[in-house]
Structure formats: structure tokens, C-alpha cells
Coordinates of C-alpha atoms in Angstrom, one line a residue:
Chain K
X1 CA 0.0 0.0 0.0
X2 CA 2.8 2.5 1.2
X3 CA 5.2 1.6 -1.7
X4 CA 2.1 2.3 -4.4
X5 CA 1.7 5.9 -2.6
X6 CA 5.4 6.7 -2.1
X7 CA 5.7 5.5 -6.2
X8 CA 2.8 8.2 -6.9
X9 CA 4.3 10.8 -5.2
X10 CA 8.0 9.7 -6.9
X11 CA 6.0 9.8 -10.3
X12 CA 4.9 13.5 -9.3
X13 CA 8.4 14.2 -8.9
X14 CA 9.3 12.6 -12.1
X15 CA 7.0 14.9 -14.3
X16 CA 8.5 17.4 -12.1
X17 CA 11.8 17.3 -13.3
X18 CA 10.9 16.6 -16.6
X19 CA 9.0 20.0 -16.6
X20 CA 12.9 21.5 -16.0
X21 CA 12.2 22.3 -12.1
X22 CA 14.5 21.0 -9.6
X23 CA 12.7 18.9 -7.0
X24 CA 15.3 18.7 -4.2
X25 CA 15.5 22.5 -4.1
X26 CA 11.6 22.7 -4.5
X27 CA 11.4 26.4 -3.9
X28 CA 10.2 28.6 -4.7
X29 CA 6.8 28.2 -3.2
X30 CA 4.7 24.8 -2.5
X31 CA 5.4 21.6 -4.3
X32 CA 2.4 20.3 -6.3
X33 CA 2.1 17.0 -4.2
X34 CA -1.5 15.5 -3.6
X35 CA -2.1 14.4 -0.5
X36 CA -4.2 11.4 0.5
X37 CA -4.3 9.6 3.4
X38 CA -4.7 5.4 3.8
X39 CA -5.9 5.9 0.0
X40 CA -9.1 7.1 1.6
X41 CA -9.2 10.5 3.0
X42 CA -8.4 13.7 0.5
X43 CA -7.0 16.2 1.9
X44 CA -7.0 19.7 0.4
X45 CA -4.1 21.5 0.6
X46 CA -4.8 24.3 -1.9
X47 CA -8.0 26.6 -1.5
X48 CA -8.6 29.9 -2.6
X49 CA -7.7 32.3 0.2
X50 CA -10.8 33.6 2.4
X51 CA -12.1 36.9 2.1
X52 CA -10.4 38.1 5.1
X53 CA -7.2 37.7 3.7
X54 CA -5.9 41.0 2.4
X55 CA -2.3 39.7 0.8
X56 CA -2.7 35.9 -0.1
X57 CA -4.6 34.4 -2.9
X58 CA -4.2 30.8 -2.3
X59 CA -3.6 28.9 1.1
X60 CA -1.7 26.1 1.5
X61 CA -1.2 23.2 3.6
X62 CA 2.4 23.0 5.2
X63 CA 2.5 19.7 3.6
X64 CA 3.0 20.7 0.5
X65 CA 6.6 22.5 1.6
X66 CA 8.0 19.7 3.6
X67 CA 10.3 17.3 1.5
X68 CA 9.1 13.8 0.4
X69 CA 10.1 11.7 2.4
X70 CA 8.8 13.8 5.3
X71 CA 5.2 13.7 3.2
X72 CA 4.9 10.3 2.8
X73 CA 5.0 9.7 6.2
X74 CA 1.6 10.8 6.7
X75 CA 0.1 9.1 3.5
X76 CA -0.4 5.8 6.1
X77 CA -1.5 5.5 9.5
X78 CA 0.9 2.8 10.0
X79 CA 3.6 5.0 8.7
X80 CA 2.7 8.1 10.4
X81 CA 4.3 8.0 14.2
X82 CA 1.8 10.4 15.7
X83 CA -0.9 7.5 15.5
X84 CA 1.0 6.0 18.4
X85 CA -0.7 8.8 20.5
X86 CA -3.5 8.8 18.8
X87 CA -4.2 5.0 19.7
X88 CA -3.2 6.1 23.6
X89 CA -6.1 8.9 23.6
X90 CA -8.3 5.9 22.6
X91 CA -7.3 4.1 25.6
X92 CA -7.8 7.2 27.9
X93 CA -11.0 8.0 26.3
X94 CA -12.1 4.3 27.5
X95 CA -10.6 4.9 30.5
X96 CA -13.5 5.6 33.8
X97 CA -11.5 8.3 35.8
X98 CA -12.8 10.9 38.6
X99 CA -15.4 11.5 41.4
X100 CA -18.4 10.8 38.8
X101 CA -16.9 7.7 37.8
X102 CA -16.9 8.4 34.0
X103 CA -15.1 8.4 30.8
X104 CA -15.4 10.1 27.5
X105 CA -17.0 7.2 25.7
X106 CA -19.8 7.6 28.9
X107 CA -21.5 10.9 27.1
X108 CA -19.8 11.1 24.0
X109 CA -19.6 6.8 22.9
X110 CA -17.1 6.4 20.1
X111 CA -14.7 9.3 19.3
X112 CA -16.2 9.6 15.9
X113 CA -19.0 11.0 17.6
X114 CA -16.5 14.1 17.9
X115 CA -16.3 14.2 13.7
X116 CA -16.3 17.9 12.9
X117 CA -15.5 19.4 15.9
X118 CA -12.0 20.0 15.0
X119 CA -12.9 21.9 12.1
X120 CA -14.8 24.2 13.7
X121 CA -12.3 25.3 16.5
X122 CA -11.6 27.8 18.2
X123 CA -15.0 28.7 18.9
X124 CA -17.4 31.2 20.6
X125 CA -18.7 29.5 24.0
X126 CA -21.8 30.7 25.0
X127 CA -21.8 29.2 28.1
X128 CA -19.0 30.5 29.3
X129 CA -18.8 33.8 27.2
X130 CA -15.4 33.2 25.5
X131 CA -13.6 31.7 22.6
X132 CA -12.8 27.7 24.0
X133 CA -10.2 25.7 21.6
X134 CA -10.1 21.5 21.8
X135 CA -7.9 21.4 25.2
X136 CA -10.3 23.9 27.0
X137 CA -13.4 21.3 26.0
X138 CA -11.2 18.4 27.4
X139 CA -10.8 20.1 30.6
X140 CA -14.3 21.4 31.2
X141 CA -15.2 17.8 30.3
X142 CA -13.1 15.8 32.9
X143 CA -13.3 18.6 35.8
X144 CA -17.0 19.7 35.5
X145 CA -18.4 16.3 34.1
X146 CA -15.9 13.6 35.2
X147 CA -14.9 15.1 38.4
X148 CA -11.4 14.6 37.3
X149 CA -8.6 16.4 37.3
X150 CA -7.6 19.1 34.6
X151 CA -4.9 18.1 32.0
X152 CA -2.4 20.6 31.7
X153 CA -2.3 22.2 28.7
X154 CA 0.6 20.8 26.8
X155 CA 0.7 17.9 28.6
X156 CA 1.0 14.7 26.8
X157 CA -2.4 13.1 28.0
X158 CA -3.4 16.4 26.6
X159 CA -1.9 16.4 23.2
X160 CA -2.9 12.9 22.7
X161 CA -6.5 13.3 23.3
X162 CA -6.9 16.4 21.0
X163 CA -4.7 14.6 18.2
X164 CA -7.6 11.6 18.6
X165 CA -10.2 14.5 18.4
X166 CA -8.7 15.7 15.2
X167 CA -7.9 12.6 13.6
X168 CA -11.7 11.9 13.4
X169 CA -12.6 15.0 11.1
X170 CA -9.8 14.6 8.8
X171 CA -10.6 15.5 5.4
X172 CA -13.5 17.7 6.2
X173 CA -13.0 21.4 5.4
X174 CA -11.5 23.7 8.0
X175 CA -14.0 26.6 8.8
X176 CA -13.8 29.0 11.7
X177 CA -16.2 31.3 12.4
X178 CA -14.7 34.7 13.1
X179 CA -18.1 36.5 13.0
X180 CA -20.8 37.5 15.8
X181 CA -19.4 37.2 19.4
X182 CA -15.8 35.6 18.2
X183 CA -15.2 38.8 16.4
X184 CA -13.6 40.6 19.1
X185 CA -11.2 37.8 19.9
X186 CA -10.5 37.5 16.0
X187 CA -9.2 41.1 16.0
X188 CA -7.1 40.6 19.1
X189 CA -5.7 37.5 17.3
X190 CA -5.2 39.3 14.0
X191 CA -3.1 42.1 15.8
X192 CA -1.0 39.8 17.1
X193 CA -0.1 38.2 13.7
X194 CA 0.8 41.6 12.6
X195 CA 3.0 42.5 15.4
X196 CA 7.1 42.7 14.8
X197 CA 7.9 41.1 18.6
X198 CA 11.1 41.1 19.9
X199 CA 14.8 42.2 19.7
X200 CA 14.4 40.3 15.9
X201 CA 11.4 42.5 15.3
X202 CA 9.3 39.6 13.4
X203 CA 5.6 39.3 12.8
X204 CA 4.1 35.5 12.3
X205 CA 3.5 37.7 8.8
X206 CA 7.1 38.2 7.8
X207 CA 8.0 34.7 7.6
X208 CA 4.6 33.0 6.9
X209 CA 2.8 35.6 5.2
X210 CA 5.5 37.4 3.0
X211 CA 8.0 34.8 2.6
X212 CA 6.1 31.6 2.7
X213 CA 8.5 29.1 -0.1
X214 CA 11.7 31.0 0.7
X215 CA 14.5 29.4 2.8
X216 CA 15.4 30.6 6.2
X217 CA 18.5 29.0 6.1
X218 CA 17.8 25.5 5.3
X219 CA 14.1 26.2 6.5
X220 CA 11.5 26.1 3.6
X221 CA 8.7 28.4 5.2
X222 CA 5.2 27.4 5.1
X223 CA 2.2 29.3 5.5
X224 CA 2.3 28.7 9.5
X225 CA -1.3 26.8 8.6
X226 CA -2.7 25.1 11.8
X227 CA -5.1 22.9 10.0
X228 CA -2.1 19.9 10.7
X229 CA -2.0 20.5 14.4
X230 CA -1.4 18.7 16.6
X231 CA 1.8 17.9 14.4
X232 CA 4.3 15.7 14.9
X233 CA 7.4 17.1 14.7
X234 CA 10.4 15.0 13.8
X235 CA 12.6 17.3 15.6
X236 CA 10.6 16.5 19.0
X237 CA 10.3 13.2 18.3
X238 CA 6.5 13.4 19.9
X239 CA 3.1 15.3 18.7
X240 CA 3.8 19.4 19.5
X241 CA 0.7 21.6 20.0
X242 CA 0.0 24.7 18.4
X243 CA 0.8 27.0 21.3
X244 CA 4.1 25.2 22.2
X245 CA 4.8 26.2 18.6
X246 CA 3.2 29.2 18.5
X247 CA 5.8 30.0 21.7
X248 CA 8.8 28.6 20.1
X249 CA 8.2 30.6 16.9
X250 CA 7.9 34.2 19.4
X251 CA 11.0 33.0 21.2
X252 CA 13.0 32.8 18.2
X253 CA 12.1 36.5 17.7
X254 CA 14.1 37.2 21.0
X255 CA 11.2 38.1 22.3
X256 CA 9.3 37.4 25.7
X257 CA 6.8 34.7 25.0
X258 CA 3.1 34.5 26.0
X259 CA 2.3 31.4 27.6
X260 CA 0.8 28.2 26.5
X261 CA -2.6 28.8 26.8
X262 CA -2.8 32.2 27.3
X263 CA -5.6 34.6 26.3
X264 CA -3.2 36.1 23.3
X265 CA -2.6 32.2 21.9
X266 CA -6.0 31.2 22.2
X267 CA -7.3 34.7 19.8
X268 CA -3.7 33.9 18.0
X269 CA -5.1 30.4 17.3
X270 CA -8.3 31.4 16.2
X271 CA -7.1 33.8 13.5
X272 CA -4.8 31.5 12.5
X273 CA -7.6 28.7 12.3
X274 CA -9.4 31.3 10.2
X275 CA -6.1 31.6 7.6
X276 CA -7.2 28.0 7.2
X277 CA -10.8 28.0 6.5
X278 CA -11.1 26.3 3.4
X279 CA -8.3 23.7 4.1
X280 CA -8.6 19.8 5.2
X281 CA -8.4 19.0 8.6
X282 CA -5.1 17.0 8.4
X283 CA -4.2 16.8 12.0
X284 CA -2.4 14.9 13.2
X285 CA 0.3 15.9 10.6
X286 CA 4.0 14.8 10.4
X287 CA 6.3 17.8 9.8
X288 CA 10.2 19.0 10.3
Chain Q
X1 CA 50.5 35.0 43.5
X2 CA 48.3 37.7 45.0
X3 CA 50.6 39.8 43.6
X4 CA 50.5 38.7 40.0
X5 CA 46.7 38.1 39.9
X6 CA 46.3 41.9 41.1
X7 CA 48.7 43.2 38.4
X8 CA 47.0 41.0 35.7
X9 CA 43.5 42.7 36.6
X10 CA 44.7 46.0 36.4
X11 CA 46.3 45.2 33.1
X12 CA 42.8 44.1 31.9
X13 CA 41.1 46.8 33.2
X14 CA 43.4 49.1 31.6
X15 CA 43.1 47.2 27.9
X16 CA 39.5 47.5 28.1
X17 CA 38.9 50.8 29.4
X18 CA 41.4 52.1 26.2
X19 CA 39.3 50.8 23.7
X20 CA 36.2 51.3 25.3
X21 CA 36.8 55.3 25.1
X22 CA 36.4 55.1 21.1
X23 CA 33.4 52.9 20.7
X24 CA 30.4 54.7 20.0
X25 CA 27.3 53.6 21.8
X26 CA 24.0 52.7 20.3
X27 CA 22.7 55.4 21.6
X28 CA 25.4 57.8 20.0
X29 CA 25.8 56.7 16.3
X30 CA 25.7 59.6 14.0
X31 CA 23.4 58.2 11.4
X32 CA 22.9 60.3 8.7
X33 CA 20.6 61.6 6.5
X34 CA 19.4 58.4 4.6
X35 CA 20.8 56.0 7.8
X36 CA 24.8 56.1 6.7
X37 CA 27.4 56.0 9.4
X38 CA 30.1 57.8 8.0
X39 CA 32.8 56.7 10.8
X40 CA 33.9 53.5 12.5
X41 CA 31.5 52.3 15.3
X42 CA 34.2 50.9 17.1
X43 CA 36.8 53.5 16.4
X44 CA 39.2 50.6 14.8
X45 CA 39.6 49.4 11.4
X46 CA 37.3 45.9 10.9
X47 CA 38.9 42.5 10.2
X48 CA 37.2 41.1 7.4
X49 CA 38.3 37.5 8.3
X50 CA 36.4 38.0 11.5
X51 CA 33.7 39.2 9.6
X52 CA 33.5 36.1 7.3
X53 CA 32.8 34.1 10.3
X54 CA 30.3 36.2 11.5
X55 CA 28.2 35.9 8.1
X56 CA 27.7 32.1 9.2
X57 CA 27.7 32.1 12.8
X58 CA 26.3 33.4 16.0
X59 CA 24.4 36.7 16.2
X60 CA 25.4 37.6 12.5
X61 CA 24.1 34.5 10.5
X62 CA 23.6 37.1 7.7
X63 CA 23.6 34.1 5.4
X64 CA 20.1 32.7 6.8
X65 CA 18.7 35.6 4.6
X66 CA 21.2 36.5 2.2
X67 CA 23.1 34.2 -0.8
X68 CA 26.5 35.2 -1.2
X69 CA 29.1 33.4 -3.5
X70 CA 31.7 33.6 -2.0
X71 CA 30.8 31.6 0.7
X72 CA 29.2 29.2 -1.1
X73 CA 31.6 26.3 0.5
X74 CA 28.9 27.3 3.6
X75 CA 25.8 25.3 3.6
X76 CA 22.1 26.6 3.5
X77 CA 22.2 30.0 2.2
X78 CA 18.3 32.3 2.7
X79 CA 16.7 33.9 -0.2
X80 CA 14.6 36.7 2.3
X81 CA 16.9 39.2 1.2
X82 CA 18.8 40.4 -1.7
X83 CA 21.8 38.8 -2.8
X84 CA 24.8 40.3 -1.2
X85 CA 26.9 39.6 -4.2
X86 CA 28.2 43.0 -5.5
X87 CA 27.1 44.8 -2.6
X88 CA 30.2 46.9 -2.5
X89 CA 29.8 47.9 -5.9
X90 CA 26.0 48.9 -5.2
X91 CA 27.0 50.7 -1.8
X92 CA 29.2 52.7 -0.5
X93 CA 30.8 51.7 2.8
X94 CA 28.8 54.3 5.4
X95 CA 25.7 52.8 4.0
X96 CA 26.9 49.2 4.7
X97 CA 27.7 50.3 7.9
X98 CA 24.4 52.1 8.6
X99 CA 22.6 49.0 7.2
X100 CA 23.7 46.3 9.5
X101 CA 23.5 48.9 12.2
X102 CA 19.7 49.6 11.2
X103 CA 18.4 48.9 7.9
X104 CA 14.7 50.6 8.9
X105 CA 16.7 54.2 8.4
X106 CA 16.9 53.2 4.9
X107 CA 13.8 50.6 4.8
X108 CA 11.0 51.1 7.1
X109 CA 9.0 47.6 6.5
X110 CA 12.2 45.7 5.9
X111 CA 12.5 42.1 8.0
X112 CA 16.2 42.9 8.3
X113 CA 16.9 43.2 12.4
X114 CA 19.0 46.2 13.6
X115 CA 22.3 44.8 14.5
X116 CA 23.1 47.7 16.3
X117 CA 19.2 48.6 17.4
X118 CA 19.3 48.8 21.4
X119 CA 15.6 50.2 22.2
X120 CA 12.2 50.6 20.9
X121 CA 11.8 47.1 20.8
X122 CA 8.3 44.6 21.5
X123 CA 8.3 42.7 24.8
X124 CA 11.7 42.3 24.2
X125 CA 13.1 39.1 25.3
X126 CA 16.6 38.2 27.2
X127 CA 18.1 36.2 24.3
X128 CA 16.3 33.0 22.8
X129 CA 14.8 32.4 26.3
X130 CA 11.5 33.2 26.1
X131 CA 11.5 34.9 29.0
X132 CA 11.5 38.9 29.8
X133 CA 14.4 41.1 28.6
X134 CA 15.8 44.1 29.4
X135 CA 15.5 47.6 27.3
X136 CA 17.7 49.1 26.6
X137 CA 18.7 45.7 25.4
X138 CA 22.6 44.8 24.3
X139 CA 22.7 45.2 20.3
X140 CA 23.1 41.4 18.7
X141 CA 26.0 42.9 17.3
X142 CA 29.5 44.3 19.0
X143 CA 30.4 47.7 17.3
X144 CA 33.5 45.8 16.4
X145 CA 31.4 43.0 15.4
X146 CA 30.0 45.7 12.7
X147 CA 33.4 46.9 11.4
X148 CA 34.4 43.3 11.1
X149 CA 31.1 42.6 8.7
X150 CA 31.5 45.8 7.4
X151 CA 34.7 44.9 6.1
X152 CA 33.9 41.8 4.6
X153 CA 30.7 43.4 2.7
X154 CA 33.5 45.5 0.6
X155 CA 35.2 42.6 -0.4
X156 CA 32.3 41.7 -2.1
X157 CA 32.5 43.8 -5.8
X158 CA 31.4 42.2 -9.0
X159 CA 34.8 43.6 -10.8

């Protein structure tokens, strides 16, 4: 199965190169890889740009910037490592834990039950009159309905459960609303992505908005979609959140970070999320 | 031994206080009218073999951003910015000088940082860290550091 997608994707390279462009050095700009996952899920990774986007015409998937052998990775379940957590989330969601004696799978039965959640996050929670994203869910779930403890935020527990929650909407189309009560967190978000942090003086924009296919040394920059999130990161060996990257990427601005889970990374995350809205849910991803 | 150790640390003290008196701080440079700095930041001539190093390494790294052919034996070269090859030919060497120490004088939008930049900056960090800084913060560059890059830029002439 694996050596039929890797000989596709070798195949697109092929035509590739016969078109004249060089394949290894790939940029500038995405490669024109299609992605699709146990033969079975498409994923898009090109969409026109939503409205809301002032400066980019076409969104892409990070996928489509990360070398082969990086991509192929997360053509297969079997071949893509961050299943491994996925599979432990299924055993914690199975798992009766806290004063009310509960699991997930007591309300919510099988995690497909979760199918299109992802896609829709961050979003407006009216009943507690803020923007929630997956991990705030998890943990009003387990304290409020399991009597459990809260997960910490990037914990692994944590980072497992919301790659299980993502895995289940894969495929289906990424679409945030930044409208009606979310609106004000959107803006917050948006400023944020605009803002030149640090002794560096970068923006999420300069790299992932302006520069997206150049090299940063030997970085190709993406997009800085979220849509692939959580993502496992080859350098980490282990599924990374999107604020743990979200701090790492202010950090290496020489800048003081905002913390994971903070008020600025959850409106960060939804306008992000929004960049995205038109996107496959691909999460969890394999990146570099 | 006491003796000795005392002597050596005057001896330091002395070295550094002499060169000290000629380095302009980064809250003194003259920059001119478009962002030049017409004299040496450090008051000393750069060493453009010190500089070379610094256009792969540590706080310099101007080769994430920039291709430059003449240091193509180095690995992983940016495309963010231009090309540095022919700089020298394109510049003269004030303006290389006031463009590593601040290239907004010259280009308000760029992405270039201000090697030489010490204030002004947002929630400024102490180093890679994460965690809070200090403003006025140390430049990423030395003033020598500058000369030394400075130096190497006007080796770089298409002729």
C-alpha cells in the first residue's frame, strides 16, 4: 500500500523534473504534491484564500513544503508515528476516571462521535462567554463532568486526546467562524499576527505571510497553517501543540513569549484557524 | 601569587577601558541623513576574516537571509533578502555600515533586524529564552562585530 503511494508521489516528482524544475531545491513556493491519506481521506491542501485575507490568494497546507520523504509519512496511518498517540487517547477515552466515575466514551460513545468538531475550533462558548479551543473542552469535560482532574495544557495526555479528536474530522473542510461574538477575539488574534515582537522585530506575517516558499537558512517556510495541528514534529520526536509552537516561533524573535494557553494564543489560534478555512483538517500531521 | 593576579586585573582593566573610550554607543551613532554612518562604530579598522565568520555564525548568520558566492563552501544560504553579491559595488561603505546597524533608516517595512538597534523594541526578550528582557537591550552585534562585517561586505564587488 505505502510503496504504491510513495511510487505516486516519486511519479509526481518525475514529471517534475521533466518540466525543467529542480525537486530537491523545490522552492520557490509549495510543491504540487496531492495528498491522501490510507488511499481514503483527501485532503486539500490548496484553497482559494478567504475573504479576510488581504495579501494571499491561495492557502496552502504546510505539507505541500516539507520534502518527500517527510510527506509520505503521513500518507499511512501505520507510517505516520503520531498514530502511536492517537491509539493512547483511545485508551484514555475508555478509560472511567474521577469522582463521577466516567469516561469520554460515557456521554460522547465512540470518538467519531467528535467528527467535525476540529474543524470548527476555536470557537465562541456561550456558556462561558469566551472563545474555547479542543484542550479547554477536554478540561471542562473531565473537571466539570468527570470530576477529574484538569490536563495541563501541553501535557501529553493532553496532546494525545486532542490529536484523537482531530484525527476523526480529517478530510473535512476547516471553517472558523470569526463572526458575531468571536469577532472581538479574532481582531485581538489578527493584531497579534501583525505585530514585529522582539529584539528580531518579526511578525508571524514576515515569515509566513510574505515569505512563505523561501529558505530561512535551510528552513523552507510554510504558511504557518494550523489545519495539521497537533503535528508531529520530527525534531521532538513526539506530537507538539499549536501553542508550544506558536511559543517557540515568538521566542526565536528574541522576544518574551506569551504562555501556552494564554488569552493572546487562544485569539492567535483562532485567527490562524481562520487563515485556514477552506483547508482539510489534516491533523495529526508529520512535519520537520 | 596575590601579587601577580592583582597586576594581571589592572592590566585588563586598563586594555578595556582604552578601547572602550572610542566605541560609539547605540545610543550615539551619527546616522545620517538616509541612515549612513560615515565613521567607524568601534573606532578601529574591521577585520574582514572576523567578519567572514560572523556571516555564518552566531548573532550575525547574515547568510540565513542572504546568498553570497563567496561563501558558497557554507551550507544553506536564505533567499529573504537580496543577494549580497556586488554589494560593495552597489554601496558605499557608510551605507553598509548604517545597514547592518539599522536597515529601517533606509527601509521602514524591511524584516532585516538592527544589528546595532538597542531600544524601541516589543516585549523584548533576554536572548532565545522566552522569558522577559531588558531595554535598553545589548545590540546582537558588538560595534566591532560591525566593522568586522563591514569589512567583509567591501570585499564583495562584482569587478
Amino acid at each position: 500500500m505505502t510503496t504504491t503511494k510513495a511510487f505516486k508521489l516519486v511519479s509526481g516528482i518525475a514529471l517534475t523534473a521533466a518540466l525543467g524544475m529542480s525537486p530537491a531545491l523545490a522552492g520557490p513556493g509549495p510543491d504540487e504534491d496531492q495528498l491522501v491519506i490510507n488511499e481514503d481521506i483527501e485532503i486539500v491542501t490548496e484553497a482559494a484564500a478567504p475573504a479576510h485575507m488581504e495579501y494571499v490568494d491561495t492557502i496552502y497546507s504546510g505539507w505541500r513544503f516539507r520534502e518527500d520523504d517527510t510527506q509520505v509519512m503521513q500518507m499511512d496511518d501505520f507510517d505516520n508515528p503520531a498514530m502511536i498517540y492517537v491509539d493512547k487517547a483511545i485508551d484514555a477515552w475508555n478509560t472511567v476516571e474521577g469522582a463521577e466515575e466516567k469516561s469520554c466514551a460515557s456521554c460522547h460513545g465512540d470518538p467519531e462521535s467528535l467528527r467535525g468538531l476540529r474543524a470548527e475550533l476555536p470557537k465562541w462558548n456561550a456558556d462561558k462567554g469566551e472563545v474555547y479551543t479542543a484542550e479547554m473542552y477536554v478540561n471542562d469535560c473531565r473537571t466539570e463532568r468527570m470530576g477529574a482532574e484538569a490536563w495541563g495544557w501541553n501535557g501529553q495526555d493532553m496532546r494525545n486526546m486532542t490529536a484523537l479528536i482531530s484525527s476523526v474530522s480529517r478530510g473535512l473542510p476547516v471553517n472558523v467562524a470569526i463572526d458575531g461574538p468571536a469577532q472581538e477575539t479574532w481582531e485581538k488574534g489578527k493584531e497579534i499576527y501583525y505585530t514585529r515582537f522582539g529584539q528580531l522585530e518579526l511578525s508571524c506575517a514576515n515569515c509566513h505571510e510574505d515569505n512563505y516558499g523561501n529558505m530561512i537558512r535551510a528552513d523552507h517556510l510554510s504558511q504557518g497553517q494550523i489545519n495539521g495541528f497537533p503535528t508531529y514534529r520530527l525534531k521532538d520526536a513526539n506530537i507538539v501543540s499549536m501553542h508550544n509552537r506558536f511559543r517557540g516561533c515568538i521566542r526565536d524573535t528574541r522576544a518574551e513569549t506569551f504562555s501556552v494557553g494564554s488569552p493572546e494564543f487562544v485569539a492567535l489560534e483562532l485567527y490562524v484557524a481562520s487563515r485556514g478555512n477552506g483547508l482539510s483538517v489534516e491533523g495529526p500531521s508529520v512535519r520537520n | 601569587m596575590k601579587r601577580t593576579l592583582t597586576a594581571f586585573s589592572v592590566l585588563l582593566v586598563g586594555a578595556s577601558a582604552a578601547s572602550a573610550a572610542d566605541v560609539i554607543a547605540p545610543a550615539d551613532v551619527p546616522y545620517g541623513e538616509y541612515g549612513e554612518v560615515a565613521v567607524s562604530l568601534s573606532g578601529q579598522p574591521g577585520d574582514m576574516e572576523k567578519g567572514k565568520v560572523l556571516m555564518n555564525r552566531g548573532a550575525g548568520n547574515c547568510i540565513a537571509c542572504h546568498q553570497v558566492t563567496a561563501l558558497e563552501d557554507l551550507p544553506f544560504h536564505g533567499d529573504i533578502g537580496p543577494s549580497l553579491d556586488g554589494v560593495a559595488d552597489r554601496w558605499e561603505e557608510a551605507d553598509l555600515r548604517g545597514l547592518v546597524a539599522n536597515a529601517k533608516n533606509y527601509f521602514p517595512d524591511t524584516m532585516m533586524p538592527g544589528f546595532y538597534k538597542y531600544t524601541g523594541f516589543i516585549r523584548v526578550g533576554d536572548a532565545y529564552t522566552g522569558k522577559a528582557g531588558i531595554d535598553p537591550a545589548e545590540p546582537l552585534l558588538t560595534a566591532q562585530d560591525i566593522e568586522d562585517v563591514v569589512a567583509f561586505l567591501m570585499t564583495l564587488k562584482d569587478g
